[in-house]
Tab-separated table of C-alpha atoms in Angstrom:
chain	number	residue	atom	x	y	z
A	1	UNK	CA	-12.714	-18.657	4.696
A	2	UNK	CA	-9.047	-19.494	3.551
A	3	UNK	CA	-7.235	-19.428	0.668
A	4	UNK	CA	-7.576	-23.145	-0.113
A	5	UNK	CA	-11.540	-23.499	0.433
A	6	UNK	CA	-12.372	-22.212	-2.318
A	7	UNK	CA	-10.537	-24.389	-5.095
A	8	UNK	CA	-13.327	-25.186	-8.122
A	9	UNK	CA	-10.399	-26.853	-10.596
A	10	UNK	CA	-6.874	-26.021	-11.820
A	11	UNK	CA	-7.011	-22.810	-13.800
A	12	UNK	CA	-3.221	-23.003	-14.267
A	13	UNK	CA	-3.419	-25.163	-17.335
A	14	UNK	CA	-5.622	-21.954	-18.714
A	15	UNK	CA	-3.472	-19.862	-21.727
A	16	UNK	CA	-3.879	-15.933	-21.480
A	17	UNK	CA	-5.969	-16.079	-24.032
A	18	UNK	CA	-8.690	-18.509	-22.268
A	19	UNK	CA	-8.764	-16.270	-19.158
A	20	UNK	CA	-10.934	-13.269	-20.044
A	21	UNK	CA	-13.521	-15.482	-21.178
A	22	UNK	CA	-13.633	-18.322	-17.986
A	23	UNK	CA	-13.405	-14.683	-15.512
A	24	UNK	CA	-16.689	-13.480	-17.198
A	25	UNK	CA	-18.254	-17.027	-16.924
A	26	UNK	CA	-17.542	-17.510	-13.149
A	27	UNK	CA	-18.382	-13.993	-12.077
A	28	UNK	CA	-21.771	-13.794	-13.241
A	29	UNK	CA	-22.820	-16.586	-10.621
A	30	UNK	CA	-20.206	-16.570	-8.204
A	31	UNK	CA	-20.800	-15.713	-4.506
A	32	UNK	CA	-18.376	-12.305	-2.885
A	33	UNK	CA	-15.239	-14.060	-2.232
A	34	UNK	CA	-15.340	-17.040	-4.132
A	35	UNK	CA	-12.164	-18.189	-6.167
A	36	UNK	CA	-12.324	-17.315	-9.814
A	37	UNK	CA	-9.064	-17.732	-10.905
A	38	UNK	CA	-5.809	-19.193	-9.830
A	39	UNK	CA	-2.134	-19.828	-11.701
A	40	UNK	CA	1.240	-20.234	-10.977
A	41	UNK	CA	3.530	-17.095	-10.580
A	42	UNK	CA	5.116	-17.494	-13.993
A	43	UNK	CA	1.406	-17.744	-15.268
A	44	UNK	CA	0.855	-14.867	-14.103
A	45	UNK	CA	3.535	-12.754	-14.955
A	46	UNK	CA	3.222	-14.070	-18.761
A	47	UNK	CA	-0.418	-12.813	-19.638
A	48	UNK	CA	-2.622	-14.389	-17.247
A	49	UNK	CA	-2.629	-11.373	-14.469
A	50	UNK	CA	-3.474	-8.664	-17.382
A	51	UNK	CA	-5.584	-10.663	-19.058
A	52	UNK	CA	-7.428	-10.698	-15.594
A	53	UNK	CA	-7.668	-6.775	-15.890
A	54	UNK	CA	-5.212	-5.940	-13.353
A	55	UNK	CA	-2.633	-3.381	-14.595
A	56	UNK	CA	-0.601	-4.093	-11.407
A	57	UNK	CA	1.208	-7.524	-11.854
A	58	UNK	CA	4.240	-7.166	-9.633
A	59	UNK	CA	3.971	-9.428	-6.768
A	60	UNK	CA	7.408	-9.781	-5.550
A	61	UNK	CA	10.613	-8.072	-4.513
A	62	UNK	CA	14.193	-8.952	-3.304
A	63	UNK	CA	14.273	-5.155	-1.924
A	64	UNK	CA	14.582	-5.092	2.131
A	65	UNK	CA	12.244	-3.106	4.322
A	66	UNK	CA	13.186	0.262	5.154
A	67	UNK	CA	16.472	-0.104	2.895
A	68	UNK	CA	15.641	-1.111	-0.739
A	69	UNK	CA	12.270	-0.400	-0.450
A	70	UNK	CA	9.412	1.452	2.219
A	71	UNK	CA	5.893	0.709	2.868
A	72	UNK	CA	4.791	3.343	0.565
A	73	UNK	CA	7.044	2.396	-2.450
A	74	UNK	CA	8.713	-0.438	-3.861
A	75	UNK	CA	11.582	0.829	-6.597
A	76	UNK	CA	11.102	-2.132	-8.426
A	77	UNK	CA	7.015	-2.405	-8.581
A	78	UNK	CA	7.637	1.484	-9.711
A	79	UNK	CA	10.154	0.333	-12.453
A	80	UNK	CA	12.624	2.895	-11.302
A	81	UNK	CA	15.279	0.311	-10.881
A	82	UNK	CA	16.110	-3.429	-10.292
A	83	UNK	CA	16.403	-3.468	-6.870
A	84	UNK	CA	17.355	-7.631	-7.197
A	85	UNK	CA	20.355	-7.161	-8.328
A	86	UNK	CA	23.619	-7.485	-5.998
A	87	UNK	CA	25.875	-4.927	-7.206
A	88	UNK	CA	26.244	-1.300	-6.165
A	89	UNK	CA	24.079	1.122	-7.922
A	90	UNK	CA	26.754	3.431	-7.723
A	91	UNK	CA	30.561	1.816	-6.863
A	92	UNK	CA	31.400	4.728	-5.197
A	93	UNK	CA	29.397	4.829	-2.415
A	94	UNK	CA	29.612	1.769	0.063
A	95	UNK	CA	25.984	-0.052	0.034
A	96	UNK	CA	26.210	-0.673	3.812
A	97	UNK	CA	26.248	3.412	4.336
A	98	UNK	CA	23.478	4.772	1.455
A	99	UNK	CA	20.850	2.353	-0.192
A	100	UNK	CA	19.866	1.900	-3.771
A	101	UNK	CA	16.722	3.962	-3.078
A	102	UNK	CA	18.251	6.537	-1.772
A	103	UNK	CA	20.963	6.870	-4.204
A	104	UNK	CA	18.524	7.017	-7.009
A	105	UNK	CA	16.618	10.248	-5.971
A	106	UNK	CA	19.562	11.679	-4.156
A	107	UNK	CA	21.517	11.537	-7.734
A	108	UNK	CA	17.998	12.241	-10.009
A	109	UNK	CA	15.678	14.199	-8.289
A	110	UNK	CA	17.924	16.579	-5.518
A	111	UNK	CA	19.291	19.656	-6.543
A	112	UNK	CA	23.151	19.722	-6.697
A	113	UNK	CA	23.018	22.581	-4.424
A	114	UNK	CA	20.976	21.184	-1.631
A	115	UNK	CA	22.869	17.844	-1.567
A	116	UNK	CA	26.354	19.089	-2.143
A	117	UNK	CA	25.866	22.496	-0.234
A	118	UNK	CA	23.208	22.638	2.202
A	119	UNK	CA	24.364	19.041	3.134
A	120	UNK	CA	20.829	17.155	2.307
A	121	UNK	CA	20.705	13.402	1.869
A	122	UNK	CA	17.679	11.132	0.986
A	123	UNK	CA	17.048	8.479	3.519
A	124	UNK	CA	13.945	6.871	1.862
A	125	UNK	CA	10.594	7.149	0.250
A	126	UNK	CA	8.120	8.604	2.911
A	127	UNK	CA	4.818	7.876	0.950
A	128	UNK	CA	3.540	8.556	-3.165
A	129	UNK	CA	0.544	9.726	-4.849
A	130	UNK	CA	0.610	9.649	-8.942
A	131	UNK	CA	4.141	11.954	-9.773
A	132	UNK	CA	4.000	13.243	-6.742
A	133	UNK	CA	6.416	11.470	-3.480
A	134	UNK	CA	7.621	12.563	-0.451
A	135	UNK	CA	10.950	12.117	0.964
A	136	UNK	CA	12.551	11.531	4.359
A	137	UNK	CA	15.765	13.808	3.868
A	138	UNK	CA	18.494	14.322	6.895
A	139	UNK	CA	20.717	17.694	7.256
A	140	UNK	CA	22.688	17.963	10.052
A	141	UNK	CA	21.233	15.292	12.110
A	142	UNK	CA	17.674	16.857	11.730
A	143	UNK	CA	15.017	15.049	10.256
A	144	UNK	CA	13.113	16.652	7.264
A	145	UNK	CA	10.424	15.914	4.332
A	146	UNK	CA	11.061	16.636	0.894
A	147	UNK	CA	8.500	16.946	-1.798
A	148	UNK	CA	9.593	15.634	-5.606
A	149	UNK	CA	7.435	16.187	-9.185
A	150	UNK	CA	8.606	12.796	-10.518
A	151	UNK	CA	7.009	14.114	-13.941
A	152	UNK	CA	8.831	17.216	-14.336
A	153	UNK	CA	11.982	15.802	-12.032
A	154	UNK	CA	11.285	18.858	-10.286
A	155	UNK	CA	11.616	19.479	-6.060
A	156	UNK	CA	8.773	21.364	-5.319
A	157	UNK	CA	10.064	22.241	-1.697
A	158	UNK	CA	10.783	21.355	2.115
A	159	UNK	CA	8.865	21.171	4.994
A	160	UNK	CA	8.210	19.532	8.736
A	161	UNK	CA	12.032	20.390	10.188
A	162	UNK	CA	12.789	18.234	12.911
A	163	UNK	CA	15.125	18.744	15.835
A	164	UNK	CA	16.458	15.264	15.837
A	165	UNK	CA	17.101	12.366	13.012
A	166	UNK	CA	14.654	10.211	13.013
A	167	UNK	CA	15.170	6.283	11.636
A	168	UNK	CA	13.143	5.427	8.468
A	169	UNK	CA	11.405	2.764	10.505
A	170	UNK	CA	9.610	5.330	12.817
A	171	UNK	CA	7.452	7.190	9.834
A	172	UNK	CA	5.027	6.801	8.094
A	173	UNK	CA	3.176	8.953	5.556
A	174	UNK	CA	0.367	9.368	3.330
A	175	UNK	CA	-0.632	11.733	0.593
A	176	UNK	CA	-4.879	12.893	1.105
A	177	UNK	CA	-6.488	11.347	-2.511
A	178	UNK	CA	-6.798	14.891	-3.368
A	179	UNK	CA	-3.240	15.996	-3.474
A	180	UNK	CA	-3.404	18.943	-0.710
A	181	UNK	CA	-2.536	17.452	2.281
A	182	UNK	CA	-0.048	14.899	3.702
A	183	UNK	CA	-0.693	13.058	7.048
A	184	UNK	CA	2.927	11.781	8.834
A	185	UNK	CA	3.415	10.047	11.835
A	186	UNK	CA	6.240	10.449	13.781
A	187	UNK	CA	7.542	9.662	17.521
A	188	UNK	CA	6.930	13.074	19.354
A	189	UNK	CA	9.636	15.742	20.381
A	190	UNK	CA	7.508	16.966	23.329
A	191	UNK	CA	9.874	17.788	26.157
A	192	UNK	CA	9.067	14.685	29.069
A	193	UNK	CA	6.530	12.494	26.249
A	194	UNK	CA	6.893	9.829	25.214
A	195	UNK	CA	5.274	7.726	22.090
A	196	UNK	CA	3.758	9.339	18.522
A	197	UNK	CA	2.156	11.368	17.222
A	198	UNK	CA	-0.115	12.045	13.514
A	199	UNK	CA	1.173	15.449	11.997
A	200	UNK	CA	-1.379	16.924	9.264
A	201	UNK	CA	0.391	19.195	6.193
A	202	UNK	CA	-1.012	21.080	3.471
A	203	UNK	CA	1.425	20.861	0.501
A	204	UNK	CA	0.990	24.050	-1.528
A	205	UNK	CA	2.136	26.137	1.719
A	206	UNK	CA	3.677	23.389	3.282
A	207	UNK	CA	2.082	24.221	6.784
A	208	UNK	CA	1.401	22.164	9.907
A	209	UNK	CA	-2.143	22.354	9.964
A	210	UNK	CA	-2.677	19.849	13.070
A	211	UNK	CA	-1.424	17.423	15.124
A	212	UNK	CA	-3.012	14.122	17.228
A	213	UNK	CA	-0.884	12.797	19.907
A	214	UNK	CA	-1.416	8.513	19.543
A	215	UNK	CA	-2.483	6.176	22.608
A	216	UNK	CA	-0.241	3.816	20.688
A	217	UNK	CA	3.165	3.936	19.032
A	218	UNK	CA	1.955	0.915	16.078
A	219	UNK	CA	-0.899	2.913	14.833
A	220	UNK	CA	-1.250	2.574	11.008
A	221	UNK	CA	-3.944	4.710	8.974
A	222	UNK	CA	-4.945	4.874	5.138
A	223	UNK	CA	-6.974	7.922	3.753
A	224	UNK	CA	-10.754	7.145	2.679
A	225	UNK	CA	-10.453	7.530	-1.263
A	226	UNK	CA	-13.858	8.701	-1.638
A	227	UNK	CA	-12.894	11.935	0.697
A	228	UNK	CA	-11.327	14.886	-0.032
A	229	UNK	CA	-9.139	15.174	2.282
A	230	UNK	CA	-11.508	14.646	5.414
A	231	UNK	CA	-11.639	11.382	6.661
A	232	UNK	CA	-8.963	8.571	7.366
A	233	UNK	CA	-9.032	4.839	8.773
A	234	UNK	CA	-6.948	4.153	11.707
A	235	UNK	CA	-6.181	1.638	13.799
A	236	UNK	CA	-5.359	1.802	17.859
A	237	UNK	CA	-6.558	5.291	17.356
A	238	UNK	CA	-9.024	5.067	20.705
A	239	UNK	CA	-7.118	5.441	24.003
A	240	UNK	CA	-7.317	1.594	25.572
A	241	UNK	CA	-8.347	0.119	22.904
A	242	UNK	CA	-5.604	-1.904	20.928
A	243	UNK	CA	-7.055	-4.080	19.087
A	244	UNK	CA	-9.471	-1.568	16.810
A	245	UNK	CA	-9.995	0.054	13.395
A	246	UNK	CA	-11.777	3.774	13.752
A	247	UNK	CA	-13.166	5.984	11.111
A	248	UNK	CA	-11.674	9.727	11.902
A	249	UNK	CA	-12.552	13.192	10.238
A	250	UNK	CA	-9.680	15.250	10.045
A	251	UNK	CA	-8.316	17.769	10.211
A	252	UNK	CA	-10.336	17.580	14.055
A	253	UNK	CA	-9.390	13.860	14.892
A	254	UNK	CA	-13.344	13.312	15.434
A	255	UNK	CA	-14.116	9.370	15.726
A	256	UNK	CA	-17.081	8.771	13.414
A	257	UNK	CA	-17.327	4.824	14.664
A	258	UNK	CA	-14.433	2.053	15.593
A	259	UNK	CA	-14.495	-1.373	15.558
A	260	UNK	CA	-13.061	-2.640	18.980
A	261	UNK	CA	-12.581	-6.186	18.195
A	262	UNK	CA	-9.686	-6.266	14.802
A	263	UNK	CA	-7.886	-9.490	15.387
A	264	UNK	CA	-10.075	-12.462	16.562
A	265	UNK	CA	-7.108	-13.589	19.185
A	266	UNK	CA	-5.096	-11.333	19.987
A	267	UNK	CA	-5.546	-8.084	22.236
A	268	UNK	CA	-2.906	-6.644	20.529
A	269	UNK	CA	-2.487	-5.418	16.735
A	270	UNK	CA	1.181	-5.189	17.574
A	271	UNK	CA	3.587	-6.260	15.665
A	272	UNK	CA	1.883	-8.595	12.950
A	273	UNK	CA	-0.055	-5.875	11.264
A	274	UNK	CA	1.744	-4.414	8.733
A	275	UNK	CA	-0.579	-2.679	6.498
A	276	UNK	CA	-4.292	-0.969	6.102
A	277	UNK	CA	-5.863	0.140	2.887
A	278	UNK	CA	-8.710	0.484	0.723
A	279	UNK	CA	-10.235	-0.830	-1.834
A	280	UNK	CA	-10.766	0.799	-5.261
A	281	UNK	CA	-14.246	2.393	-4.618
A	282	UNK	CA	-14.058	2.906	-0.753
A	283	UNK	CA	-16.281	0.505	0.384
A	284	UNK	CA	-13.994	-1.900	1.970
A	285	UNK	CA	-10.789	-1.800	4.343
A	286	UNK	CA	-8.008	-4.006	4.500
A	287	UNK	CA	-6.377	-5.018	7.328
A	288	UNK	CA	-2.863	-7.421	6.291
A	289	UNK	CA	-1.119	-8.899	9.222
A	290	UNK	CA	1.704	-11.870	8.655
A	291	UNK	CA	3.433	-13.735	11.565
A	292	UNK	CA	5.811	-11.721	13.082
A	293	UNK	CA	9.729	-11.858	13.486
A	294	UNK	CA	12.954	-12.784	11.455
A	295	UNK	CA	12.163	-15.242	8.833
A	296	UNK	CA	14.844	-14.500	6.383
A	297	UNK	CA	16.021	-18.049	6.479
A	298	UNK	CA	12.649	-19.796	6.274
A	299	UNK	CA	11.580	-17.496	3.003
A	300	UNK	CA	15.763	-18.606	1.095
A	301	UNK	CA	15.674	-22.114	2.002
A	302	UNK	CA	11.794	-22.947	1.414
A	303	UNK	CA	12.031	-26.159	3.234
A	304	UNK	CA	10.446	-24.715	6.734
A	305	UNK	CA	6.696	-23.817	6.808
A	306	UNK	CA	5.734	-20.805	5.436
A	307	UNK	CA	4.284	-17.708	7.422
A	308	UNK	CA	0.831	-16.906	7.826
A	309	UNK	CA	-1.021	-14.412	6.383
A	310	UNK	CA	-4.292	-13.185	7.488
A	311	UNK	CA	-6.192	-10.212	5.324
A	312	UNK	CA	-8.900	-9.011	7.230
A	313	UNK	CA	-12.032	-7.234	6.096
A	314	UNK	CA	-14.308	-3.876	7.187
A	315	UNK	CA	-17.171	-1.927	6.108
A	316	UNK	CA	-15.643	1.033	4.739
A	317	UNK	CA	-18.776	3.014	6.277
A	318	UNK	CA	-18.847	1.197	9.526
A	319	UNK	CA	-15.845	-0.460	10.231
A	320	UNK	CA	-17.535	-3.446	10.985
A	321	UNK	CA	-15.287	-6.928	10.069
A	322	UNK	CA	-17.280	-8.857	7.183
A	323	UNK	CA	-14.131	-11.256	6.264
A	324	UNK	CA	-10.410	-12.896	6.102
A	325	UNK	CA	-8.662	-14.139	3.902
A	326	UNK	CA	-5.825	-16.575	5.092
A	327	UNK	CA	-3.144	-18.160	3.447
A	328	UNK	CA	0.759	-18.909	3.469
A	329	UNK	CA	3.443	-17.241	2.356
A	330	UNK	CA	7.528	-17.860	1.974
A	331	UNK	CA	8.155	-14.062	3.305
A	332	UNK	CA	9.842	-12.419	6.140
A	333	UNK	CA	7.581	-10.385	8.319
A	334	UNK	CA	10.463	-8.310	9.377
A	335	UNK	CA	12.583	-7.928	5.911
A	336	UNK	CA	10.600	-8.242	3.151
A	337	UNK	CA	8.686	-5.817	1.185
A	338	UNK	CA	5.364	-5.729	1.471
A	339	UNK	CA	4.140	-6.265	-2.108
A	340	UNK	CA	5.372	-9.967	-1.652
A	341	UNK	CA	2.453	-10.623	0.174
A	342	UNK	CA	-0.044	-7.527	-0.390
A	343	UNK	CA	-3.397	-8.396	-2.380
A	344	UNK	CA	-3.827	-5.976	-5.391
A	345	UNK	CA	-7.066	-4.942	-6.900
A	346	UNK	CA	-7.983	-4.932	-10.716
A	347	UNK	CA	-9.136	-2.192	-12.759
A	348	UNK	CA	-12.763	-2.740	-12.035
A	349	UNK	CA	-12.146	-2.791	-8.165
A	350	UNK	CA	-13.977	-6.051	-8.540
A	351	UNK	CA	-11.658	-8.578	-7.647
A	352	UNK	CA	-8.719	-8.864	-5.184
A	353	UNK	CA	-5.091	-11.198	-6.074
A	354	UNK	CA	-3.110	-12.748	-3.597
A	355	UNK	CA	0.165	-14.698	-4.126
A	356	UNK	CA	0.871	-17.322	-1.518
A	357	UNK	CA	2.737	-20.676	-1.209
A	358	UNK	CA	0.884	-24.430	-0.637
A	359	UNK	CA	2.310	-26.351	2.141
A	360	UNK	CA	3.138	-29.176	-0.015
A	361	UNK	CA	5.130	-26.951	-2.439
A	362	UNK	CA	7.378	-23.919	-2.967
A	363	UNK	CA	5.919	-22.752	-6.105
A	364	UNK	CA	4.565	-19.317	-5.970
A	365	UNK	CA	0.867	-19.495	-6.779
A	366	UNK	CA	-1.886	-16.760	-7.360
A	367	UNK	CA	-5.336	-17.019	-6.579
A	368	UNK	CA	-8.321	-14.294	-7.499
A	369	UNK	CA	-11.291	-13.740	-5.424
A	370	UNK	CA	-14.471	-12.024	-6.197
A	371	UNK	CA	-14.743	-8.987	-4.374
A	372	UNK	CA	-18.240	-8.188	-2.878
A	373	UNK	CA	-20.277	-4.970	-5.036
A	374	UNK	CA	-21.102	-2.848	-2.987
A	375	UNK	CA	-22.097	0.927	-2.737
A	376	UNK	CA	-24.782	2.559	-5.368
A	377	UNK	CA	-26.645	1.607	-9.174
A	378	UNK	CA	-23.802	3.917	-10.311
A	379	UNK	CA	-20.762	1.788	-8.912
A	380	UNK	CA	-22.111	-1.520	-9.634
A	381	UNK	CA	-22.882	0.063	-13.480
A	382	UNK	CA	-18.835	1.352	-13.121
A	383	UNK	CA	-18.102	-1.985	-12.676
A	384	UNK	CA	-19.868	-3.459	-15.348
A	385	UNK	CA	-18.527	-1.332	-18.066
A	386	UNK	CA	-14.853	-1.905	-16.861
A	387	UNK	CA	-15.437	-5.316	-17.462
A	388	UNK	CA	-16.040	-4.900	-21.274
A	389	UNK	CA	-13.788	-2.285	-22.142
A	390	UNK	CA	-10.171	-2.339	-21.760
A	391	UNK	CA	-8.721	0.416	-19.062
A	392	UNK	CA	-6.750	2.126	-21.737
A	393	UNK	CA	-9.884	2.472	-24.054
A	394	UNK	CA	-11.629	4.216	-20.824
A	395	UNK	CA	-10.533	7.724	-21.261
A	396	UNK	CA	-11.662	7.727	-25.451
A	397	UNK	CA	-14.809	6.760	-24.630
A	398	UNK	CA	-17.632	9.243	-26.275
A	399	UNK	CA	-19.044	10.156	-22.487
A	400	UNK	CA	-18.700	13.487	-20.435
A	401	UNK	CA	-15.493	14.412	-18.830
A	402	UNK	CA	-17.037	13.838	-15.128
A	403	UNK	CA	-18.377	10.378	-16.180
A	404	UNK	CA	-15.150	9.293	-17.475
A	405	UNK	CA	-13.450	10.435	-14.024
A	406	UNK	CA	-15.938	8.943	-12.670
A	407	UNK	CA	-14.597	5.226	-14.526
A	408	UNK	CA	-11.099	6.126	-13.616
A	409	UNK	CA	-11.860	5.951	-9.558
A	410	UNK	CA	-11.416	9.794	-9.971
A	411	UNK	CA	-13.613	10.991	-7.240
A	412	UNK	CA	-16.463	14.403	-7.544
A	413	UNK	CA	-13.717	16.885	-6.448
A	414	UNK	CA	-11.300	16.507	-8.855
C-alpha cells in the first residue's frame, strides 16, 4: 500500500496542541499501517512531530554521503554541528582535502599526540551507539578504527589495523545493542580474493573474535535489538542468493531462516538498497531502497519527478515480507544523507514517520502510519503506557528498576 492510499483528511490545518488528542482517537480503531497523521515539514518541525511522541524530528540534511555525513551518523541530526552551512569549519584547512566531520572529532575528540605525532587523521564516522562511536582513522596509508567516549571526550583505544587505506564508502559498522562487540565490513586483504568480508570485535579487549567472508560485496546487516550480542539481520548473506534477508547467530555465522525473495522485481538488491534496521521492539525489519544514481540536480531544481522510495517490511522472527511502504522523495540516491528519506519510530515503537514529496508539489510533507503490535501482553502493555506518559516522565515513574528498562527499550541483559 503507498503513501497516498491511505489519506482520511488534511491533518495539516491541525495546531500542536490538537495532535495528541486526534493520534489517540485514530489509533484505537485504526488498522496496522493506516495513516494517522500527516503535516507539512514546517508543521512538523514546529510542535506537531513531538507532540506525536517522537523525540527524533530531524528529517533532513544538506550533509553529502560519505563526506558531511555516513550511514551511521548524521552531524547535524546529532546536533554536533550545522553541517548546511557553506563555509569552512576551520579556514585553515581546504574543504576539498578534510570534511566538516572529520575536522570536528579530529580537533575535539583525538589526542594531540596521536594526530600531531603518530600521524592519525579521522576520515569519518564508522557507526554509534549512545556516547559511544567508532571512527575510521588513516596513519600512514593504513586503515584503522578508533573508539571515542563522546561523554567523557575520552579515546578509549585502537583496534582492526589494516595493511591498506581503505575509502569511507567500502565500510560499514555496527555497535551489538549491548555495547561489547562491533561487527565491520570491509573488502578483504586475502592474498588472490577478491570481494568482503564481516569482521566481529569485542571492544573492551579490542580483539578479532571472527570473521565471514560475503558471497556479495552490497551486503548490509543491522543487529537484532532484542539480542545480546548474538544474532544479526543480513541481506545477500546466502551464497546465490541476491535478492534475500537472513537471520544469522553470531559469533558462528549460523543462518536461522532467510527470505529469498526481498525485492518483488528485481534479482538484485544492488545498488537501490541503502539501508536495513529495526524497529523499536524487534519485531519488524526494514528494508529502505530509493532509485538509484546521481540525482543531485533533480532534488535542487524540484521541477523533475522525484525518486522513489520503497520501505519494505519482515517478520523480525521469520524474515518473512508482511509490507511496503512507497512514496516519493526530492533526494539523491547517491549524495544525500540518508535521514532525508529514512522513516523514524516514536517513543512507543508504535508508529513509523516518513517525509516525502507529492507529485503535484515540492513541499516537504510528513505522513504517520500505525505500526502493527506485535510480540507479547507485556509489549503491547509497554506500548500502552508510553502512550499516556510523556518519555521524560518514564524513568520517575514509582516501578522497579527492570520494569522501567524494560519502558526504555532497554533489553533483560542490561
Amino acid at each position: 500500500m503507498g503513501a497516498e492510499e491511505s489519506r482520511n483528511g488534511n491533518y495539516g490545518l491541525m495546531g500542536a496542541s490538537a495532535v495528541v488528542a486526534n493520534m489517540n482517537k485514530q489509533v484505537q480503531s485504526a488498522r496496522p499501517w493506516s495513516l494517522l497523521h500527516q503535516c507539512s515539514l514546517d508543521q512538523w518541525n514546529n510542535g506537531h512531530g513531538a507532540a506525536a511522541a517522537f523525540t527524533e524530528t530531524t528529517m533532513t540534511c544538506n550533509g553529502l554521503l560519505f563526506k558531511d555525513c555516513s550511514p551511521a551518523f548524521c552531524i547535524n541530526r546529532q546536533g554536533l554541528l550545522n553541517v548546511n552551512k557553506s563555509e569552512p569549519f576551520f579556514s585553515f584547512r581546504r574543504k576539498s582535502k578534510f570534511t566538516k566531520m572529520a575536522e570536528h572529532f579530529e580537533y575535539n575528540h583525538i589526542p594531540a599526540q596521536l594526530s600531531s605525532i603518530q600521524n592519525f587523521h579521522v576520515q569519518s564516522v564508522l557507526c554509534c551507539q549512545g556516547q559511544i562511536v567508532i571512527l575510521h582513522l588513516v596513519r600512514n596509508l593504513m586503515t584503522q578504527f578508533g573508539i571515542i567516549d563522546l561523554k567523557a571526550s575520552k579515546m578509549l583505544g585502537i583496534f582492526g589495523n589494516q595493511r591498506v587505506e581503505f575509502v569511507n564508502e567500502a565500510l560499514r559498522g555496527e555497535i551489538s545493542p549491548d555495547g561489547t562487540l562491533c561487527l565491520i565490513k570491509l573488502p578483504t586483504l586475502k592474498v588472490g580474493a577478491m570481494g568482503f568480508i564481516l569482521q566481529l570485535y569485542k571492544l573492551s579487549t579490542r580483539e578479532l573474535i571472527s570473521e565471514f567472508t560475503l558471497p556479495f560485496n552490497h551486503a548490509l546487516f543491522v543487529w537484532d535489538p532484542r539480542s545480546c550480542a548474538s544474532r544479526v539481520a543480513v541481506t545477500s548473506f546466502v551464497a546465490g542468493e541476491d535478492n534475500s534477508l537472513s537471520l544469522v547467530r553470531t559469533p558462528a555465522w549460523e543462518v536461522v531462516t532467510t527470505n529469498s525473495r526481498v525485492h518483488d522485481f528485481q534479482a538484485s538488491l544492488n545498488p537501490g538498497l541503502k539501508d536495513l534496521r529495526f524497529s523499536r521492539d524487534g519485531h519488524l525489519i526494514l528494508a529502505v531502497m530509493i532509485t538509484p544514481g546521481c540525482h543531485c540536480k533533480e532534488k535542487k531544481a524540484r521541477r523533475c519527478q522525484p525518486v522513489d522510495v520503497s520501505v519494505y517490511v519482515f517478520d523480525g522472527d521469520t524474515a518473512v515480507t508482511l509490507h511496503c511502504v512507497q512514496y516519493h522523495r526530492y533526494a539523491c540516491g547517491h549524495h544525500s544523507c540518508l535521514i532525508n528519506y529514512m522513516p523514524v519510530f516514536s517513543e512507543c515503537g508504535s508508529r513509523m514517520a516518513i517525509v516525502l514529496n507529492d507529485l503535484e508539489t515540492p513541499i516537504d510533507h510528513v505522513q504517520i502510519y500505525k505500526l502493527p503490535i506485535r510480540g507479547s501482553l507485556q509489549n503491547r502493555c509497554r506500548i500502552r503506557i508510553l502512550h499516556s506518559f510523556p518519555p521524560e516522565t518514564i524513568k520517575h515513574l514509582p516501578l522497579p528498576r527492570k520494569l522501567i528498562k524494560y519502558l526504555r527499550f532497554y533489553p533483560d541483559y542490561l
